[in-house]
mmCIF file of C-alpha atoms and ligand atoms in Angstrom:
data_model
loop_
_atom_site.group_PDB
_atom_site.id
_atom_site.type_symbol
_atom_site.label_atom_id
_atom_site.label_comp_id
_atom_site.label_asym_id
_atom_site.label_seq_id
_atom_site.Cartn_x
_atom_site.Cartn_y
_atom_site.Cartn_z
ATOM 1 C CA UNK D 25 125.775 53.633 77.920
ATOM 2 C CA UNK D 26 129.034 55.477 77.679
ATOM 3 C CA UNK D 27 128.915 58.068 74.530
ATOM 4 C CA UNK D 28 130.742 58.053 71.364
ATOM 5 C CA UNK D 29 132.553 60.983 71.349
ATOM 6 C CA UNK D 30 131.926 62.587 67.650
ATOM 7 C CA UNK D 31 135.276 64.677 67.252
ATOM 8 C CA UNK D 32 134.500 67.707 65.304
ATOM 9 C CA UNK D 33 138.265 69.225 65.390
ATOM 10 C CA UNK D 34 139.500 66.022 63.195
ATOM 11 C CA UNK D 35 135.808 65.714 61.262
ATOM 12 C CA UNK D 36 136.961 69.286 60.297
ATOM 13 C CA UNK D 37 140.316 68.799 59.213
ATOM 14 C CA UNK D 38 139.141 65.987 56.864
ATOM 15 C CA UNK D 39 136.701 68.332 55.191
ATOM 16 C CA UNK D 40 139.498 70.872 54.395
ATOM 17 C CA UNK D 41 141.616 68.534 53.547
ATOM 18 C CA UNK D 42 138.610 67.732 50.721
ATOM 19 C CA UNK D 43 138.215 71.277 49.655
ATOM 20 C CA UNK D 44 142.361 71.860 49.264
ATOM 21 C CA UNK D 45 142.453 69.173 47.316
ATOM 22 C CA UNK D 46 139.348 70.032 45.058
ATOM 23 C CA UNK D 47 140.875 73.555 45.132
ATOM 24 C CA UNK D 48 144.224 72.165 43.771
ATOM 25 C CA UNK D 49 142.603 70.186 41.162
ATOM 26 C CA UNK D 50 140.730 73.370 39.930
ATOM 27 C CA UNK D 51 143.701 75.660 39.694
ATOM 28 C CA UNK D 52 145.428 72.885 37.740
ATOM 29 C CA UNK D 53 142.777 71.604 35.411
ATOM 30 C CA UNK D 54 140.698 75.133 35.268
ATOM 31 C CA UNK D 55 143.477 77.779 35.938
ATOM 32 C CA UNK D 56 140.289 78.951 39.172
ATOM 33 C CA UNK D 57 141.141 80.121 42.499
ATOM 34 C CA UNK D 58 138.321 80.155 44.670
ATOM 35 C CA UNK D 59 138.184 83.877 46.509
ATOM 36 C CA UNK D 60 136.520 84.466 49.919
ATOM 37 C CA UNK D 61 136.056 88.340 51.046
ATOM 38 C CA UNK D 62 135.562 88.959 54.639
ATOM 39 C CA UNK D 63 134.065 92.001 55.403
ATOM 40 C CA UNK D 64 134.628 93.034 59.233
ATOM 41 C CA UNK D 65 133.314 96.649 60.372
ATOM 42 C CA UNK D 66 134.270 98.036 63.631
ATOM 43 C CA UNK D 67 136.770 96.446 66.295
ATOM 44 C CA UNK D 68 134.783 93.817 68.030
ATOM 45 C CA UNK D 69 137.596 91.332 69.603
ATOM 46 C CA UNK D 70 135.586 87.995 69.265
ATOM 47 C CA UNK D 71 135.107 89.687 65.622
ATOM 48 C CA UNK D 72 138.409 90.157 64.932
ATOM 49 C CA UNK D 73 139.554 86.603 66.626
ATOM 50 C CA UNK D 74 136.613 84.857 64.368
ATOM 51 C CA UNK D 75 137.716 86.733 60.710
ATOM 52 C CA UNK D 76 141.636 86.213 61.416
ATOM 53 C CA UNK D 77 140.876 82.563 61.930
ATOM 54 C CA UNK D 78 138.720 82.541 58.354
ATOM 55 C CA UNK D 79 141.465 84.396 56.768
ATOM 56 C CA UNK D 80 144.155 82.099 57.856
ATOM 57 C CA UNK D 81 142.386 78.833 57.174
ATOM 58 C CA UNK D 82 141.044 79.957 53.732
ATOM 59 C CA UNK D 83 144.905 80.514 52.663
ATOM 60 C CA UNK D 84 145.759 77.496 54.005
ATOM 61 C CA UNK D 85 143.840 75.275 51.542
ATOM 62 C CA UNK D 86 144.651 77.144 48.836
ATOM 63 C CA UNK D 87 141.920 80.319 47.795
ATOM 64 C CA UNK D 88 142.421 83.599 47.514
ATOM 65 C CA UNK D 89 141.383 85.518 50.505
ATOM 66 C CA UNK D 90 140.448 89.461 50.723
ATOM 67 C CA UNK D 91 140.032 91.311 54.001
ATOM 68 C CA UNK D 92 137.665 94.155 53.997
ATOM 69 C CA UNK D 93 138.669 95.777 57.795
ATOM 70 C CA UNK D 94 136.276 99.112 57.850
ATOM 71 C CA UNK D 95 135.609 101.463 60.936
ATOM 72 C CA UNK D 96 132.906 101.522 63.330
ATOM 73 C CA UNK D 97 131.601 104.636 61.855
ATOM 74 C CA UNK D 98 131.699 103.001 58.670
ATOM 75 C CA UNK D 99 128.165 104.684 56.708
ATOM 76 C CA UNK D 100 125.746 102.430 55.161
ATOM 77 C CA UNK D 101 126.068 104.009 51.960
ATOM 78 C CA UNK D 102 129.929 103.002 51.949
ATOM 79 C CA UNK D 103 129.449 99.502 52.863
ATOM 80 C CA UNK D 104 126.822 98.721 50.453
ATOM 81 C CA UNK D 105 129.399 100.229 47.662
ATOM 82 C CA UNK D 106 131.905 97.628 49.127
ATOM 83 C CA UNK D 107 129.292 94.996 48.962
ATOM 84 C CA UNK D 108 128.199 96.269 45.569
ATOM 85 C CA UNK D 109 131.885 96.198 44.259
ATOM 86 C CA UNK D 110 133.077 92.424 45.268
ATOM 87 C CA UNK D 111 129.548 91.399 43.972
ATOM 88 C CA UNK D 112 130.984 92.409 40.846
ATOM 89 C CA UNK D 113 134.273 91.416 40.916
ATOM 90 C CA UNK D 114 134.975 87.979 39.167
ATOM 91 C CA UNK D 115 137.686 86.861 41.758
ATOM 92 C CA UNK D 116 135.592 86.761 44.230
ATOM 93 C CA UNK D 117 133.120 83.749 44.343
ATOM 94 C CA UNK D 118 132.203 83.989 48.361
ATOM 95 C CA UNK D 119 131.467 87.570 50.563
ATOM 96 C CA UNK D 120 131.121 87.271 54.576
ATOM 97 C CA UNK D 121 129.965 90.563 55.855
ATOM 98 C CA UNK D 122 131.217 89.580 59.783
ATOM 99 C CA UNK D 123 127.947 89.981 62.456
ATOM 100 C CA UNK D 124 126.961 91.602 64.621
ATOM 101 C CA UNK D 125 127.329 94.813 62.696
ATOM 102 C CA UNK D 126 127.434 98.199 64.307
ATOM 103 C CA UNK D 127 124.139 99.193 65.768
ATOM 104 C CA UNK D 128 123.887 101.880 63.032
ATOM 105 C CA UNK D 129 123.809 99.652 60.246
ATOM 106 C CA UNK D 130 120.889 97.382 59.474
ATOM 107 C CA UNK D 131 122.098 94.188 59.336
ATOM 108 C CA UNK D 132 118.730 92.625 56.923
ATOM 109 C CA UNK D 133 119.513 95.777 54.309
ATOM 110 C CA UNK D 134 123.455 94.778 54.293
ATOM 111 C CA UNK D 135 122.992 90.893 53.982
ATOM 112 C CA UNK D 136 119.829 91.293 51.521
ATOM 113 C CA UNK D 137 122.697 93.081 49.636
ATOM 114 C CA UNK D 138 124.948 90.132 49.029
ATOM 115 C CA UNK D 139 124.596 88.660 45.385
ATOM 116 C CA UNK D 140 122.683 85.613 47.230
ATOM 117 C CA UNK D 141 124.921 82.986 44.427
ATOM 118 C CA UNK D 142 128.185 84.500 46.689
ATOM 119 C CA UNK D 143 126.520 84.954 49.926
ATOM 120 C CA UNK D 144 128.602 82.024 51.557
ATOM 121 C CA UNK D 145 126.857 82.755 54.961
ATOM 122 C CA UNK D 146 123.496 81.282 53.672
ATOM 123 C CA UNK D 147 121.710 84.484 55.529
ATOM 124 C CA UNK D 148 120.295 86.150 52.537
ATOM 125 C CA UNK D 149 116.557 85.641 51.705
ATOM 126 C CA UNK D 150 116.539 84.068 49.075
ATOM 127 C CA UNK D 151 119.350 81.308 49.982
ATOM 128 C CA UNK D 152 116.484 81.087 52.964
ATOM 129 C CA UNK D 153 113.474 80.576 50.790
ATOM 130 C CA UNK D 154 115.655 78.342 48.734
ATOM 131 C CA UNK D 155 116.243 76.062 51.643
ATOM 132 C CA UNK D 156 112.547 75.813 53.068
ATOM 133 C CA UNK D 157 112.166 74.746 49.807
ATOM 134 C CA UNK D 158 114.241 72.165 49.195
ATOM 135 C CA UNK D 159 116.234 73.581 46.304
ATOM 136 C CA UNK D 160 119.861 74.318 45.638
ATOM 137 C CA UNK D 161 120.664 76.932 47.975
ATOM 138 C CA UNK D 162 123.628 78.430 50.313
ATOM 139 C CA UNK D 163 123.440 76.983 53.315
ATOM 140 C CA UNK D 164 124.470 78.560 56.820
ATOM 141 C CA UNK D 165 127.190 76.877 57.894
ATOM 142 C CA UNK D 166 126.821 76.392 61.509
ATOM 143 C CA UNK D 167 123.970 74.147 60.180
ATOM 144 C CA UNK D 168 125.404 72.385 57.525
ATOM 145 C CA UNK D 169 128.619 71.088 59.797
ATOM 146 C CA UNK D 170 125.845 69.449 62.069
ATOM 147 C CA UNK D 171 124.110 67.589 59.715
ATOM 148 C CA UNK D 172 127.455 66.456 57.949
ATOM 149 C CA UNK D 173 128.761 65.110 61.095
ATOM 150 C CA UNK D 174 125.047 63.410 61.472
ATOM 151 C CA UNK D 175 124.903 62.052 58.124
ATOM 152 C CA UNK D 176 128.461 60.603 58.783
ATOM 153 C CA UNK D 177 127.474 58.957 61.740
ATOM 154 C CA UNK D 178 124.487 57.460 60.922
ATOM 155 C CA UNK D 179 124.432 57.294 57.202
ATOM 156 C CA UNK D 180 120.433 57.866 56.708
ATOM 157 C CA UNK D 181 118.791 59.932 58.832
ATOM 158 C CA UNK D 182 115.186 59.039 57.182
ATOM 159 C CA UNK D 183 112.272 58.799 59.494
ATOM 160 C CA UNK D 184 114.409 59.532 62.818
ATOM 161 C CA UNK D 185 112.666 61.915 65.545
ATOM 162 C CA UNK D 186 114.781 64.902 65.889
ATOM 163 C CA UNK D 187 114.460 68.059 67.908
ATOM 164 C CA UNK D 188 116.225 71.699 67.220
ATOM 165 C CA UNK D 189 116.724 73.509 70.593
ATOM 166 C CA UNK D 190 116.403 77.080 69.561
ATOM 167 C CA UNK D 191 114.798 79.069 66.792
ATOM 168 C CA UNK D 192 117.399 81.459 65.521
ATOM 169 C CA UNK D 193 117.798 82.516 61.473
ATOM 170 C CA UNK D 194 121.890 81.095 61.810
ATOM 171 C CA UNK D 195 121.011 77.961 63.589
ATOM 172 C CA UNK D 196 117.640 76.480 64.658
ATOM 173 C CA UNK D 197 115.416 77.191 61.706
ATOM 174 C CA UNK D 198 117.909 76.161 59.029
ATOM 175 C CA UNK D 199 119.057 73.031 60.974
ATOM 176 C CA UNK D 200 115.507 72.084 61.021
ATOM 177 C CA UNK D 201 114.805 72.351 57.524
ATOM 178 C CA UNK D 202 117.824 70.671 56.737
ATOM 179 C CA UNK D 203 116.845 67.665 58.806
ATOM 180 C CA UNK D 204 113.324 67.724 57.326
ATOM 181 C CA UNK D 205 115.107 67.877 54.001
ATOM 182 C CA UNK D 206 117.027 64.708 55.132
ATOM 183 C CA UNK D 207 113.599 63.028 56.482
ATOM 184 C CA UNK D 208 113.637 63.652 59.863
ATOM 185 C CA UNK D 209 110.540 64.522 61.801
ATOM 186 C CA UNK D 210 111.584 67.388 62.468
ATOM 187 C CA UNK D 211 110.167 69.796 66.186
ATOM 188 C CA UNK D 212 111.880 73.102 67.047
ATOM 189 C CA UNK D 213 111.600 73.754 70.554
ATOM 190 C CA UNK D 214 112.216 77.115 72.414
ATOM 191 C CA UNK D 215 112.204 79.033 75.530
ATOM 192 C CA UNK D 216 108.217 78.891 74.974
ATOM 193 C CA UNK D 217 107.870 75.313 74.525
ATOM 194 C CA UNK D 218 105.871 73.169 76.959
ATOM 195 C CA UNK D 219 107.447 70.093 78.801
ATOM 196 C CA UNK D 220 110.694 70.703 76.615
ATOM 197 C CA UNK D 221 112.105 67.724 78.900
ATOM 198 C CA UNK D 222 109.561 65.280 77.583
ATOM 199 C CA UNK D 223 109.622 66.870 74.298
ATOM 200 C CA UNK D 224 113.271 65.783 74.632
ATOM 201 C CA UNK D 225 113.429 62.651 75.760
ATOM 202 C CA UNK D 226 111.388 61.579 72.254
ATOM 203 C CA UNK D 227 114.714 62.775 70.043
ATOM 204 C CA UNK D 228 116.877 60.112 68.324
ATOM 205 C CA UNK D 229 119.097 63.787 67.695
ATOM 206 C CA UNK D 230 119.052 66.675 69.165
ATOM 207 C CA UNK D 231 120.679 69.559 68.352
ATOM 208 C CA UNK D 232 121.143 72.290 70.712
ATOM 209 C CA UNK D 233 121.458 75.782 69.897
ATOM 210 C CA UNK D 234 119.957 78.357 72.501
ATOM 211 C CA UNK D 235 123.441 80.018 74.318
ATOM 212 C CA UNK D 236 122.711 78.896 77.714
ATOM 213 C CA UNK D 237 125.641 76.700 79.096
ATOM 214 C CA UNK D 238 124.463 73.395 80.154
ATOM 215 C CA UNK D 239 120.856 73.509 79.877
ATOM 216 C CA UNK D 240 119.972 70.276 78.795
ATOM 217 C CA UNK D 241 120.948 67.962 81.896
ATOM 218 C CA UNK D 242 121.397 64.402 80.539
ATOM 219 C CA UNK D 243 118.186 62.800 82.234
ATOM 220 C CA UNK D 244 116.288 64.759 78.876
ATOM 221 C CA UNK D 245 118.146 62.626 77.168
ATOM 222 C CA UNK D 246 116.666 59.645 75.457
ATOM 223 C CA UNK D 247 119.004 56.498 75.342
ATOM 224 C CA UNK D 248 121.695 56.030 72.588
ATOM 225 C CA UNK D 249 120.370 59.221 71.230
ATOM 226 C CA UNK D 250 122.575 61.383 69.321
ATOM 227 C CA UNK D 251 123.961 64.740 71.072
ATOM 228 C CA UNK D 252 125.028 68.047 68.400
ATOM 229 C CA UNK D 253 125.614 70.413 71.062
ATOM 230 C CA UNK D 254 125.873 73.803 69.212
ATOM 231 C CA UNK D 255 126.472 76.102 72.362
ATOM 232 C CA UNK D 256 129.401 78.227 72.917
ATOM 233 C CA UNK D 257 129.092 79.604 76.750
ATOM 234 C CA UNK D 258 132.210 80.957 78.583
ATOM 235 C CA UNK D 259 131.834 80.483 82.239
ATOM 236 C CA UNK D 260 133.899 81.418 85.277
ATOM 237 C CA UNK D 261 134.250 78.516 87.443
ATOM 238 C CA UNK D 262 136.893 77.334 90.645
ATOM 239 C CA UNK D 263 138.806 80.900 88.894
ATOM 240 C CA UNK D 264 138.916 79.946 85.719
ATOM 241 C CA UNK D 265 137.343 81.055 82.354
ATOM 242 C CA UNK D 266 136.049 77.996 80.735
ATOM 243 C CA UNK D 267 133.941 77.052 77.718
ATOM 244 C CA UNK D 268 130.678 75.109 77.764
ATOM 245 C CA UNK D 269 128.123 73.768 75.776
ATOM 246 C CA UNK D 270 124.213 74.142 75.669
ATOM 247 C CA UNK D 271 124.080 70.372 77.540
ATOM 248 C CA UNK D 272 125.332 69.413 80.683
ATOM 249 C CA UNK D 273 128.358 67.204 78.581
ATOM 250 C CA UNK D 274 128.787 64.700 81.897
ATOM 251 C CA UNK D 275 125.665 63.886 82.799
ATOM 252 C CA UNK D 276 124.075 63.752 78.825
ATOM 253 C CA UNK D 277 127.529 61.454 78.026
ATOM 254 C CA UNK D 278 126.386 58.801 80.170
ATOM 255 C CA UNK D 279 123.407 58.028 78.157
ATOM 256 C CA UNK D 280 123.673 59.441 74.790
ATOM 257 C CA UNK D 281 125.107 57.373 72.013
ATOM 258 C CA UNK D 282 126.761 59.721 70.373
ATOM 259 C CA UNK D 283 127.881 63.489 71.902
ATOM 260 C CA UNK D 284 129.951 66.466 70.420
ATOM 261 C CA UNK D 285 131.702 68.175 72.952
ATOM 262 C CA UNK D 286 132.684 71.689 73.850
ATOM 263 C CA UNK D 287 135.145 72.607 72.865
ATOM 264 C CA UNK D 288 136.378 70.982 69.902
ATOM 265 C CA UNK D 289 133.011 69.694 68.376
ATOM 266 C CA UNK D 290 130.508 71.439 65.818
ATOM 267 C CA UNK D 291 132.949 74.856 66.543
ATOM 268 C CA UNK D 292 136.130 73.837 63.898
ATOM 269 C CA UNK D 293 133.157 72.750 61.284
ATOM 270 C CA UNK D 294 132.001 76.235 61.014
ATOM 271 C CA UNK D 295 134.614 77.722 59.053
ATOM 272 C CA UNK D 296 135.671 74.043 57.750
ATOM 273 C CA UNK D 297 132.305 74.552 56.310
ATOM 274 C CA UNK D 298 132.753 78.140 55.032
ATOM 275 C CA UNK D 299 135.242 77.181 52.835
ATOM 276 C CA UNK D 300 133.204 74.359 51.783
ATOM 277 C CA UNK D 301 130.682 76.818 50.551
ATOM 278 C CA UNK D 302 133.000 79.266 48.646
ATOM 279 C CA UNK D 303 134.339 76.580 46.381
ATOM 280 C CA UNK D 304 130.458 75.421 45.599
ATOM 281 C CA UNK D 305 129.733 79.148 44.813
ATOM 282 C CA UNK D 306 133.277 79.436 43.039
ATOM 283 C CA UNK D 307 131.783 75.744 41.090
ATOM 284 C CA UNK D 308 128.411 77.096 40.578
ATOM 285 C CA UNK D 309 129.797 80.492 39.369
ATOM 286 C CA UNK D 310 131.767 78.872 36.695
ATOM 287 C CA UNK D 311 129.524 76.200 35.462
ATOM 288 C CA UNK D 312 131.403 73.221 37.386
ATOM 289 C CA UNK D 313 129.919 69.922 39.109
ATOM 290 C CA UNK D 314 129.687 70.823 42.814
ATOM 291 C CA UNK D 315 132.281 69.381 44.928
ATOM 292 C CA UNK D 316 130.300 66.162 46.294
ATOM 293 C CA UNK D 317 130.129 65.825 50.006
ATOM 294 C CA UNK D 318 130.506 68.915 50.958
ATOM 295 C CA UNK D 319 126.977 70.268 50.391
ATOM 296 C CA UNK D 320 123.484 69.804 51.545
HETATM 297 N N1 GUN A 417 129.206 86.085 63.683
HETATM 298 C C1 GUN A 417 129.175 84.961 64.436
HETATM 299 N N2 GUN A 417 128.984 83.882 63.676
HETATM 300 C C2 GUN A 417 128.872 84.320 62.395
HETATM 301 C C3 GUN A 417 128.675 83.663 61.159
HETATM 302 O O1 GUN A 417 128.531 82.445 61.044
HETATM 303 N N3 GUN A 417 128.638 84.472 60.065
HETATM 304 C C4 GUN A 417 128.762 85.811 60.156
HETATM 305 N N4 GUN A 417 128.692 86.520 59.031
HETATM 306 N N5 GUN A 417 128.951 86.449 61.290
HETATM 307 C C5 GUN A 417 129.009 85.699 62.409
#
């Protein structure tokens, strides 16, 4: 079997092209622009890259966005007064405090600062405990893309065997309980887990998310089975800086069903996904029906 190829850049374009025109129709028929702060501390290039890409696409369907660029030796104090001040500041409807933070800052204080009904991100408790229990919460967006792009190409996901590669707070543990929340059965594996090939081999989906380029060789992979390969790796190879999943794309191609690649698969839905949050929080906030398809 020769994979579909599930193409994330154009999956993404289609979901901004949803919020901009939700966004449009709320300016007009509300007089509400959705606002998205950024908050980026310190001078971290793949940082600065990331927020510059958020601020540009955010502007480009149509909110309001506000750039918070502080310096590394930025004190907690002041960035909790930041964090304090677009909490309470009616334009804004989503706040992204950009990780990793400097080591002097503690990242769980910072995020656990966010007004959780703003905190786009989906990282703050209570969006987490909201989740794992299947009410309306933020949800990480990393996550989210993935099981859009699943529920798109399968429709139902009920009663499907699906295993999460990787156990992180952004990725693996809310991609599982958004799967489970979708009727999945639902196994996160890990660097721990026993016979992870054969535990593997059972998935109708997997989703990979541990940061290790090509890890999952394609023999792991069951038949037909559907491929969300989360991993990001840059590699050096024949001279060249290249970028790589978490599965070995050739060899997992050749029998998946369905495969997103690297690049150019569940990458573009993160931010596509991003701005899908800020204009449910910028909905929520103002007593609105939530833009439909573009949550969990
Ligand atoms: N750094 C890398 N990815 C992310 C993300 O999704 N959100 C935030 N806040 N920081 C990140």
């Amino acid at each position: 079997m020769v994979a579909q190829v599930i193409d994330g850049k154009a999956f993404a374009a289609k979901v901004r092209a949803q919020v901009a025109d939700k966004v449009a129709k709320l300016k007009e028929e509300h007089g509400i622009t959705p606002g998205l702060a950024v908050v980026l501390v310190g001078e971290d290039p793949a940082s600065q890259v990331y927020v510059r890409s958020k601020g540009k696409q955010t502007v480009e369907v149509g909110m309001n966005s506000y750039e918070h660029k502080l310096d590394a030796e930025t004190s907690e104090q002041d960035l909790l007064a930041l964090i304090d001040k677009l909490n309470n500041d009616p334009a804004v409807h989503g706040i992204l405090v950009q990780l990793p933070l400097p080591k002097h800052l503690n990242e769980d204080l910072v995020i656990n600062a966010i007004n959780p009904a703003k905190d786009v991100d989906g990282f703050h408790i209570s969006n987490v405990g909201l989740l794992a229990t299947g009410q309306k919460a933020m949800v990480p967006c990393t996550p989210l893309g993935c099981l859009m792009m699943l529920r798109d190409h399968h429709g139902s996901l009920s009663g499907m065997d699906a295993v999460v590669i990787g156990r992180s707070n952004i990725v693996g543990k809310p991609m599982a309980q958004l799967l489970l929340g979708d009727s999945c059965t639902v196994t996160i594996a890990h660097s721990r887990t026993r016979n992870l090939p054969e535990v593997v081999r059972r998935a109708d989906i997997v989703v990979a998310a541990v940061g290790r380029p090509e890890m999952v060789p394609g023999d792991w992979i069951k038949e037909g089975a559907t491929v969300i390969d989360v991993g990001i790796n840059r590699v050096e190879r024949d001279g060249k800086t290249r970028l790589v999943g978490d599965v070995d794309y050739a060899s997992a191609s050749e029998r998946a069903g369905a495969i997103t690649p690297v690049p150019g698969g569940v990458g573009p839905m993160t931010i596509a996904c991003l701005l899908a949050n800020t204009l449910t929080a910028c909905c929520r906030a103002n007593g609105l029906p939530e833009p439909e398809g573009l949550t969990a």
